[in-house]
Amino acid sequence: MRAGVVVAAQPGVEDLAVRAEELGLHSFWVNDTPMVHGDPFVALSLCAKATSRIRLGIGVTSPALRSAPAAASGLASLNALAPGRIICGVGTGNTARRTLGMRPTTAARLENFTVALQDLCAGRSTEYRDGDRVRDIRFLHAGAHVNTADPIEFVVAALLGPKAAAVAGRRGTGLISFGLLDPTAWQALHDTRRHAAPGTPGDPDSHTDSYVVTSLHLLDEDEDPHGAAARDATGHLVLSLLAFAADTAADTPALAEQLGPEEREAVRRLLDRRGTTATAPDRHTKLYPNYLGRIAPQDRDLVLPSLMNTLALVGTRDDLLARISTLEQAGVDELLIQPVIDPPTEVAQLAKLLT
């Protein structure tokens, strides 16, 4: 399986991108979460100038954050800096909107956004709507401004629901998911994408790539798989799920209802520890600071073994390779890790494991 890295967008990430390229990793991604992290286009511009081979991804942007013309301009400009190396993840803005205290957009709007980006980034005109006014738009500048000749890879963010996977099928894109390590769930996503695709299902020429974002911790000999080191390496993913469950408990209770008693208690403790409630209108300002950053030692008790096992890869070398193999058999093409403890060391560990 291929390997890649996802980090928070900020100046300086280009040094890690260079190291990932030297180690033979396939891709380097940054998040698009405006009120939590830096700007992904700035970060990837720095990476584009510092590297020559590794693919560069935004994971993920959304019509709830950016207009299609603005996003397409940024993507095509990156493509001019790193021709043919750009990957754009698109989604409903589930996280980035929640950090603003807003709900994500719809699958229909996501699909329209994806169509527009695919058209504009390929140099075609597309339909653009603003209120009641609809116009055909296209890039009016050419030459060195943007690159619409080299292809940009698009992937749609999907969790367990079929709507986003169906968008990926209709638009011929790949898939990306976060903390989804269940091979059966991946097979279901791929089935949905395949059945929604035009043409003959299973056409070997219609392959698109699938990416899973997780964290990875290789255990030392006799190390506790749920000890402090493992919790620190995986806690950012676990706390992201708990924060999401706490944030959505009142208006979208489906996730919280899927959690077990111990996990629901962890959600309650998180809300109490952050000094907010599930119905407070400003809860997003308390739940999402340091989102996907290294956890504080006092929050280790919230990193439950059940959630570590579900969302992250922790184990011996043989354990990890076995789990990764089952994901590969389920159609996952690339494993993306989010390193937060010692990123250069974690990236080197991933490269040693998979390249």
XYZ file of C-alpha atoms in Angstrom:
355
model
C 0.000 0.000 0.000
C 1.142 3.532 -0.714
C 1.838 5.927 2.149
C 1.322 9.644 2.720
C 1.070 12.320 5.393
C -1.580 14.833 6.516
C -0.664 17.854 8.657
C -2.081 21.191 9.742
C -1.519 23.958 7.193
C 1.127 26.413 8.364
C 4.389 27.958 7.165
C 7.212 25.500 7.738
C 5.360 22.373 6.635
C 7.488 22.389 3.488
C 10.411 20.997 5.516
C 8.354 17.915 6.395
C 7.175 17.639 2.777
C 10.792 17.552 1.632
C 11.554 14.822 4.168
C 8.484 12.809 3.092
C 9.626 13.055 -0.523
C 13.154 11.945 0.370
C 11.715 8.917 2.160
C 9.696 7.893 -0.905
C 6.192 8.691 0.339
C 3.529 9.203 -2.310
C 1.636 12.261 -1.077
C 1.646 15.146 1.384
C -1.641 16.774 2.452
C -2.748 19.741 4.519
C -6.115 20.367 6.146
C -8.514 23.126 5.097
C -9.984 24.272 8.427
C -9.813 28.088 8.253
C -10.454 29.068 11.868
C -8.211 26.335 13.290
C -5.296 25.961 10.869
C -3.479 28.150 8.347
C -4.352 28.510 4.679
C -3.799 25.311 2.645
C -2.993 27.129 -0.594
C -0.211 29.102 1.084
C 1.175 25.968 2.751
C 1.075 23.879 -0.421
C 2.640 26.677 -2.452
C 5.649 26.466 -0.152
C 5.654 22.673 -0.525
C 5.373 22.909 -4.306
C 8.462 25.104 -4.536
C 10.453 22.888 -2.149
C 9.667 19.491 -3.742
C 9.718 17.941 -7.202
C 7.958 14.569 -7.068
C 5.605 14.076 -4.133
C 1.909 14.700 -4.756
C 0.316 17.562 -2.814
C -3.230 17.376 -1.479
C -5.857 19.528 0.195
C -7.892 17.422 2.568
C -10.575 18.665 2.244
C -12.136 21.863 0.930
C -15.835 22.557 0.578
C -18.439 24.766 -1.096
C -19.398 25.763 2.438
C -15.965 27.425 2.721
C -15.007 28.616 -0.739
C -16.705 29.580 -3.971
C -15.930 27.419 -6.979
C -14.115 30.237 -8.850
C -11.901 31.014 -5.848
C -11.115 27.356 -5.143
C -10.442 26.612 -8.824
C -8.101 29.595 -9.082
C -6.137 28.375 -6.074
C -5.950 24.816 -7.403
C -4.951 25.801 -10.918
C -2.327 28.167 -9.505
C -0.882 25.318 -7.424
C -0.944 23.188 -10.556
C 1.237 25.794 -12.256
C 3.776 25.435 -9.432
C 3.623 21.622 -9.273
C 2.251 20.420 -12.633
C 0.219 17.235 -12.388
C 0.986 16.760 -8.681
C -2.138 18.311 -7.113
C -4.896 16.374 -5.338
C -8.058 18.129 -4.189
C -10.293 16.563 -1.588
C -13.828 17.949 -1.508
C -16.489 17.440 1.145
C -19.552 18.902 2.785
C -17.418 20.800 5.284
C -18.388 18.684 8.248
C -15.413 19.667 10.411
C -14.588 23.076 8.975
C -18.193 24.210 9.269
C -18.599 22.797 12.773
C -15.588 24.804 13.939
C -17.570 27.895 12.880
C -20.644 26.761 14.774
C -22.402 25.955 11.480
C -23.751 22.805 9.899
C -22.215 21.165 6.825
C -23.640 21.727 3.386
C -25.655 19.205 1.345
C -24.501 16.407 -0.943
C -26.232 18.162 -3.857
C -24.222 21.340 -3.308
C -21.074 19.243 -2.929
C -21.745 17.618 -6.294
C -22.332 20.942 -8.047
C -19.111 22.273 -6.537
C -17.179 19.212 -7.707
C -18.548 19.566 -11.238
C -17.531 23.225 -11.342
C -14.013 22.521 -10.070
C -13.501 19.674 -12.520
C -14.638 21.866 -15.412
C -12.714 24.998 -14.487
C -9.484 23.190 -13.602
C -9.595 21.425 -16.977
C -9.991 24.727 -18.826
C -13.690 24.290 -19.574
C -16.543 26.687 -18.909
C -19.048 25.827 -16.204
C -22.355 27.084 -14.900
C -22.106 29.439 -11.928
C -25.103 30.485 -9.868
C -25.393 33.432 -7.493
C -28.931 33.816 -6.207
C -31.257 33.925 -9.198
C -28.504 34.806 -11.666
C -26.806 32.011 -13.638
C -23.826 32.568 -15.912
C -21.262 30.473 -17.729
C -17.789 31.205 -16.381
C -14.254 30.144 -17.287
C -10.707 31.272 -16.674
C -10.168 34.529 -18.522
C -6.422 34.537 -17.938
C -3.990 32.040 -19.369
C -0.268 31.486 -19.716
C 1.709 31.422 -16.494
C -1.212 32.402 -14.269
C -2.776 28.953 -14.007
C -2.269 25.430 -15.342
C -5.349 23.780 -16.815
C -3.410 21.376 -19.056
C -2.098 18.950 -16.432
C -4.784 16.939 -14.614
C -5.777 17.511 -10.994
C -6.939 14.465 -9.018
C -10.233 14.911 -7.167
C -11.420 12.794 -4.237
C -14.687 13.070 -2.311
C -14.759 12.795 1.481
C -17.118 10.045 2.638
C -17.735 8.468 6.019
C -20.384 5.763 6.370
C -23.221 7.397 4.445
C -23.832 6.555 0.793
C -24.528 10.068 -0.539
C -20.941 11.279 -0.802
C -19.771 7.941 -2.241
C -22.483 8.212 -4.891
C -21.239 11.710 -5.770
C -17.773 10.218 -6.236
C -19.220 7.589 -8.554
C -21.156 10.041 -10.701
C -18.206 12.429 -10.951
C -15.548 9.760 -11.499
C -13.501 10.750 -8.455
C -11.736 8.822 -5.748
C -12.667 8.623 -2.068
C -11.086 9.792 1.155
C -12.248 8.976 4.670
C -11.064 9.709 8.191
C -10.454 7.061 10.824
C -12.398 4.488 8.796
C -10.455 1.271 9.330
C -13.330 -1.189 8.864
C -12.775 -3.151 5.617
C -16.495 -3.970 5.373
C -17.382 -0.280 5.513
C -14.858 0.446 2.769
C -16.305 -2.285 0.596
C -19.756 -0.710 1.034
C -18.414 2.712 0.008
C -16.766 1.233 -3.055
C -19.937 -0.633 -4.005
C -21.947 2.588 -3.745
C -19.417 4.511 -5.806
C -19.268 1.787 -8.447
C -23.047 1.468 -8.802
C -23.460 5.229 -9.099
C -20.824 5.499 -11.814
C -21.991 5.821 -15.425
C -21.082 2.995 -17.755
C -20.370 -0.605 -16.839
C -19.777 -1.277 -13.128
C -16.402 -2.776 -12.483
C -14.809 -1.377 -15.655
C -11.059 -1.851 -15.023
C -10.328 1.436 -16.791
C -12.467 3.393 -14.314
C -10.189 2.887 -11.282
C -9.862 5.809 -8.910
C -7.837 5.951 -5.741
C -9.075 5.646 -2.163
C -7.323 7.213 0.821
C -7.778 6.641 4.550
C -6.541 9.130 7.151
C -5.509 7.707 10.511
C -2.668 7.725 13.015
C -0.089 5.023 13.520
C 1.893 3.903 16.549
C 4.394 1.074 16.313
C 4.735 -0.595 19.689
C 8.098 -1.233 21.274
C 8.709 -4.670 22.730
C 6.392 -5.270 25.726
C 4.878 -1.769 25.384
C 1.331 -1.268 26.638
C -0.891 -0.763 23.552
C -3.040 1.635 25.575
C -0.246 3.341 27.507
C 0.648 7.034 27.518
C 2.776 6.908 24.367
C 0.050 5.183 22.342
C -2.616 7.543 23.703
C -0.519 10.585 22.835
C 0.030 9.322 19.273
C -3.648 8.588 18.650
C -5.425 10.962 21.025
C -5.967 13.734 18.472
C -8.180 11.415 16.412
C -10.088 10.149 19.442
C -10.690 13.643 20.811
C -11.820 14.833 17.374
C -14.544 12.176 17.433
C -15.528 12.996 21.006
C -15.662 16.717 20.184
C -17.833 16.015 17.169
C -20.150 13.801 19.220
C -20.378 16.478 21.918
C -21.042 19.210 19.358
C -23.754 17.295 17.504
C -25.449 15.563 20.429
C -28.342 18.018 20.499
C -29.054 18.608 16.804
C -27.718 15.412 15.174
C -27.754 12.726 17.868
C -27.075 9.759 15.541
C -23.352 9.575 16.345
C -23.781 9.850 20.099
C -26.422 7.117 19.977
C -23.892 4.768 18.354
C -21.433 5.189 21.212
C -21.259 2.820 24.139
C -21.842 3.866 27.775
C -18.144 4.464 28.496
C -17.771 6.540 25.338
C -20.876 8.616 26.115
C -19.438 9.260 29.556
C -16.205 10.460 27.905
C -18.279 12.899 25.836
C -19.919 14.192 29.010
C -16.532 14.616 30.700
C -15.145 16.439 27.670
C -18.006 18.944 27.713
C -17.549 19.495 31.433
C -13.772 19.821 31.091
C -14.120 22.391 28.321
C -16.640 24.388 30.337
C -19.538 24.124 27.896
C -22.701 22.134 27.183
C -24.177 20.269 24.226
C -26.652 23.107 23.631
C -24.464 26.183 24.277
C -24.455 28.369 21.137
C -20.736 29.071 21.551
C -19.704 25.459 22.232
C -17.640 25.378 19.027
C -15.272 27.941 20.572
C -14.639 25.607 23.506
C -14.532 22.213 21.768
C -12.327 22.859 18.746
C -9.238 24.834 19.867
C -6.124 22.752 19.075
C -8.304 20.520 16.909
C -6.203 17.602 15.609
C -3.234 18.849 17.602
C -1.275 16.928 20.203
C -3.457 16.303 23.248
C -2.695 17.593 26.729
C -1.534 14.944 29.238
C -4.584 15.617 31.416
C -6.840 14.474 28.564
C -5.261 11.030 28.197
C -8.079 9.466 30.220
C -10.508 10.456 27.435
C -8.539 8.422 24.894
C -10.474 5.210 25.376
C -9.002 1.905 24.151
C -12.230 1.138 22.251
C -11.900 4.340 20.216
C -8.149 3.918 19.745
C -8.770 0.479 18.263
C -11.518 1.805 15.983
C -9.848 4.950 14.648
C -6.095 4.313 14.741
C -3.442 1.729 13.980
C -1.573 0.628 17.098
C 0.387 -2.591 17.301
C 3.537 -4.518 16.512
C 4.938 -4.440 13.014
C 3.169 -7.703 12.171
C -0.112 -6.437 13.668
C 0.026 -3.237 11.640
C 0.922 -4.943 8.385
C -1.932 -7.423 8.849
C -4.509 -4.644 9.399
C -3.131 -2.634 6.508
C -3.329 -5.696 4.273
C -7.044 -6.120 5.013
C -7.640 -2.483 4.103
C -5.724 -2.944 0.877
C -7.844 -5.974 0.038
C -10.934 -3.810 0.656
C -9.737 -1.359 -2.006
C -7.854 1.267 -0.006
C -4.890 2.469 -2.072
C -3.103 4.799 0.312
C -2.653 5.155 4.050
C -2.337 8.757 5.246
C -1.117 9.356 8.785
C -1.454 12.488 10.923
C 1.769 12.778 12.961
C 1.578 15.021 16.046
C 4.281 13.855 18.488
C 7.509 13.959 16.462
C 6.462 14.299 12.802
C 9.872 13.620 11.172
C 10.333 10.461 13.237
C 6.756 9.306 12.629
C 7.072 9.921 8.892
C 10.297 7.920 8.823
C 8.576 5.114 10.733
C 5.734 5.044 8.205
C 8.189 4.961 5.319
C 10.101 2.098 6.886
C 6.879 0.177 7.349
C 5.359 0.635 3.902
C 7.971 1.722 1.355
